[in-house]
């Protein structure tokens, strides 16, 4: 039995597995059973995906050999080739693209299918940086709006207390937050449960009655997708109207709440109170007003406002689904403002809201492996890569380009490592497929993966990568947590598979960069090197690699006995410990946003803005149902697709309320067609009252499988989602979807 980290795939967790090996084959997987299991240092217990991993490891569809494309791009026709032929072709294509277009034409896209320190896209980024660089990116498909919006209020993304502090909360609002299914830090649901056992009331606000709502909450409040800022505004209205705010805290620690505290240069602008009471637009943001938008009864809105404002300290935890939307920034800012005006910032048991990286230092590292500096200074928002393929040379600041005034070239060569975001996870799959099918645009597409994913089907060369059980790796917590987890090599790589690192080393050799790239280290050497970095920074007591390996502990963890509270110093003395905002205070009104001069899309105070696809727009006549693509326990995004155990437990299907199914003559288990102008999907359906009427949910991550007519028969929600981005963050708005549903054919 070997203890190891669960192969890391951006699930939102980092758990410890016990892997049983017989004759070089993994025969069983169990999870963390370390004695103790305290709140300060809890076990890192695996979810069903980690426990089912054996079925992915030994899946018959795993790639075993390098492949070269022999059909048209996207046709999925490949021929087996040798490693030598594959590597020679890659090196010659790299040299050709570099000579013809320069290094800015290379792109190593966002991809999280393999996500530990020594495996995944950063291995390719390191080589690219040594090779002269590539077009960079910022932001992610997970957190674009929340990571841009949170600092507009607090000046930082480190707004979260260590989670042990939730046990001090008396009230927890889980807003669009579903840690039982997407996880959001191993043990987040455990800490909520512990807080509840101590007496905290837990309320879940979500269009779906999620497993988190079922398992953790005292009450589920269904809300129409994309209207969170309306309900939040009405809650603020009630608090102000009924004098439930922490007026002293607002006066001493905030700016922009009312006309008495507007920043210099914006004295006459609309304050937050002006917005709430309709001083300028004539619309008071009352619960009655919000009810017609968000679908939550006015009495419930007022009650939740009173509960959150008076049951203190309280946590308003914002999940990420609500910000992957048209104006996702607004809900984030509105939630932060609710935390601020109730005085829940900087106190034990409170929560500042926003992205909430862990205090005091931002929490776990995302990257230790040294990618080096990228000589190409241009970076784009991660979601705008198709724009950079189509019109890179025209892209500048207005498209979120940073580092240069304009891009030098379009993207011509993509090296996708552990990345199914090119096709499957990007908005509007049919559009992306058309773009990638054109060989004059992206001239060379290299994919490294464990499986022939929908993205890999568009590759010119596909390289077979071993799993994380078959090489060395290292990981620390996902967003939260205070541990380092060793991932030793457990079994041999099958077929001709190799690790990402080894593949990059061999490409480096053909580019004359092998020694510079490897520094003569193996994967295991880099694990030891990374452990040294941890020892020099977050974890001075972390053992050596030999000690960790010999003890078979799998993990080094630091108990949290005094959880850090974000902004505690600022709370105590705002003059001595100002925030890194322009005013030094919590910016309910942001002068920076005000000065952008785009109030309809980027208002200076958080507002509800009707989305560009909405039940209230003309598009609803044709497409009356809101669709969301929630995280699902059968997959981590698109990873673990095809694992039969998981598919049996959590089959891919459309969730629809009987209220919407009835008039469409749809019965439980029927095959249904879901479509809009971007595409169509056919899957079976599940009738359930656990989704709000007017809303359907299609779990995200299923692999796009078009039939001869282009109708997806597997259920990729991104056939329906859009490539349009949010105004401030240039982030993905992939949950803003309107669709129609009808019965397709007999089940
Ligand atoms: S939460 Fe993530 S790391 Fe933990 S077992 Fe599940 S898939 Fe693995």
CSV table of N, CA and C and ligand atoms in Angstrom, one decimal, residues 5-17 31 44-51 53 182-183 186 475 636 640, ligand 1:
chain,number,residue,atom,x,y,z
A,5,UNK,N,-1.1,11.5,-3.3
A,5,UNK,CA,-2.1,12.5,-3.5
A,5,UNK,C,-3.0,12.0,-4.7
A,6,UNK,N,-4.3,12.3,-4.6
A,6,UNK,CA,-5.2,11.9,-5.7
A,6,UNK,C,-4.7,12.7,-6.9
A,7,UNK,N,-4.6,12.0,-8.1
A,7,UNK,CA,-4.1,12.7,-9.3
A,7,UNK,C,-4.9,14.0,-9.4
A,8,UNK,N,-4.1,15.1,-9.5
A,8,UNK,CA,-4.7,16.4,-9.4
A,8,UNK,C,-5.3,16.9,-10.8
A,9,UNK,N,-6.5,17.2,-10.8
A,9,UNK,CA,-7.2,17.6,-12.1
A,9,UNK,C,-8.0,18.8,-11.9
A,10,UNK,N,-7.7,19.7,-11.0
A,10,UNK,CA,-8.5,20.9,-10.8
A,10,UNK,C,-9.9,20.6,-10.4
A,11,UNK,N,-10.0,19.7,-9.5
A,11,UNK,CA,-11.4,19.3,-9.0
A,11,UNK,C,-11.8,20.3,-7.9
A,12,UNK,N,-10.9,21.0,-7.3
A,12,UNK,CA,-11.3,21.8,-6.2
A,12,UNK,C,-10.9,21.1,-4.9
A,13,UNK,N,-10.2,20.0,-5.0
A,13,UNK,CA,-9.8,19.3,-3.8
A,13,UNK,C,-8.3,18.8,-3.9
A,14,UNK,N,-7.8,18.4,-2.8
A,14,UNK,CA,-6.5,17.8,-2.8
A,14,UNK,C,-6.6,16.7,-1.7
A,15,UNK,N,-6.7,15.5,-2.0
A,15,UNK,CA,-7.0,14.4,-1.0
A,15,UNK,C,-5.9,13.4,-1.0
A,16,UNK,N,-5.9,12.6,0.1
A,16,UNK,CA,-4.9,11.6,0.2
A,16,UNK,C,-5.5,10.2,-0.1
A,17,UNK,N,-4.8,9.4,-0.9
A,17,UNK,CA,-5.3,8.1,-1.3
A,17,UNK,C,-4.3,7.1,-0.7
A,31,UNK,N,-8.9,5.6,1.1
A,31,UNK,CA,-8.5,7.0,1.4
A,31,UNK,C,-7.9,7.2,2.8
A,44,UNK,N,-7.8,14.1,4.9
A,44,UNK,CA,-8.1,14.6,3.6
A,44,UNK,C,-8.8,13.5,2.8
A,45,UNK,N,-10.1,13.3,3.1
A,45,UNK,CA,-10.8,12.1,2.6
A,45,UNK,C,-11.3,12.3,1.1
A,46,UNK,N,-11.1,11.3,0.3
A,46,UNK,CA,-11.4,11.4,-1.1
A,46,UNK,C,-12.9,11.4,-1.4
A,47,UNK,N,-13.2,12.0,-2.5
A,47,UNK,CA,-14.6,11.9,-3.0
A,47,UNK,C,-14.7,10.6,-3.9
A,48,UNK,N,-15.8,10.4,-4.5
A,48,UNK,CA,-16.0,9.2,-5.3
A,48,UNK,C,-15.1,9.2,-6.5
A,49,UNK,N,-14.7,10.4,-7.0
A,49,UNK,CA,-13.9,10.4,-8.2
A,49,UNK,C,-12.5,9.8,-7.9
A,50,UNK,N,-11.9,10.2,-6.8
A,50,UNK,CA,-10.6,9.7,-6.4
A,50,UNK,C,-10.7,8.2,-6.1
A,51,UNK,N,-11.8,7.8,-5.5
A,51,UNK,CA,-11.9,6.4,-5.2
A,51,UNK,C,-12.1,5.5,-6.4
A,53,UNK,N,-10.7,6.1,-9.3
A,53,UNK,CA,-9.6,6.4,-10.3
A,53,UNK,C,-9.0,5.3,-11.0
A,182,UNK,N,-18.4,20.3,-6.2
A,182,UNK,CA,-17.2,20.7,-6.9
A,182,UNK,C,-16.0,20.8,-5.9
A,183,UNK,N,-16.3,20.7,-4.6
A,183,UNK,CA,-15.3,20.6,-3.5
A,183,UNK,C,-14.8,21.9,-3.0
A,186,UNK,N,-10.6,20.6,-0.3
A,186,UNK,CA,-11.0,19.4,0.5
A,186,UNK,C,-11.3,19.8,1.9
A,475,UNK,N,2.0,18.0,-4.6
A,475,UNK,CA,1.0,19.0,-4.6
A,475,UNK,C,0.7,19.6,-3.2
A,636,UNK,N,-14.3,15.5,-13.2
A,636,UNK,CA,-13.6,16.8,-12.9
A,636,UNK,C,-13.6,17.6,-14.2
A,640,UNK,N,-12.1,12.3,-16.4
A,640,UNK,CA,-12.8,11.1,-15.8
A,640,UNK,C,-14.0,10.8,-16.6
B,1,LIG,S1,-11.9,16.0,-4.4
B,1,LIG,FE1,-10.5,15.9,-6.1
B,1,LIG,S2,-8.5,15.3,-5.1
B,1,LIG,FE2,-10.1,14.8,-3.7
B,1,LIG,S3,-10.6,12.6,-4.2
B,1,LIG,FE3,-12.1,13.9,-5.3
B,1,LIG,S4,-11.1,14.2,-7.3
B,1,LIG,FE4,-9.5,13.5,-5.9
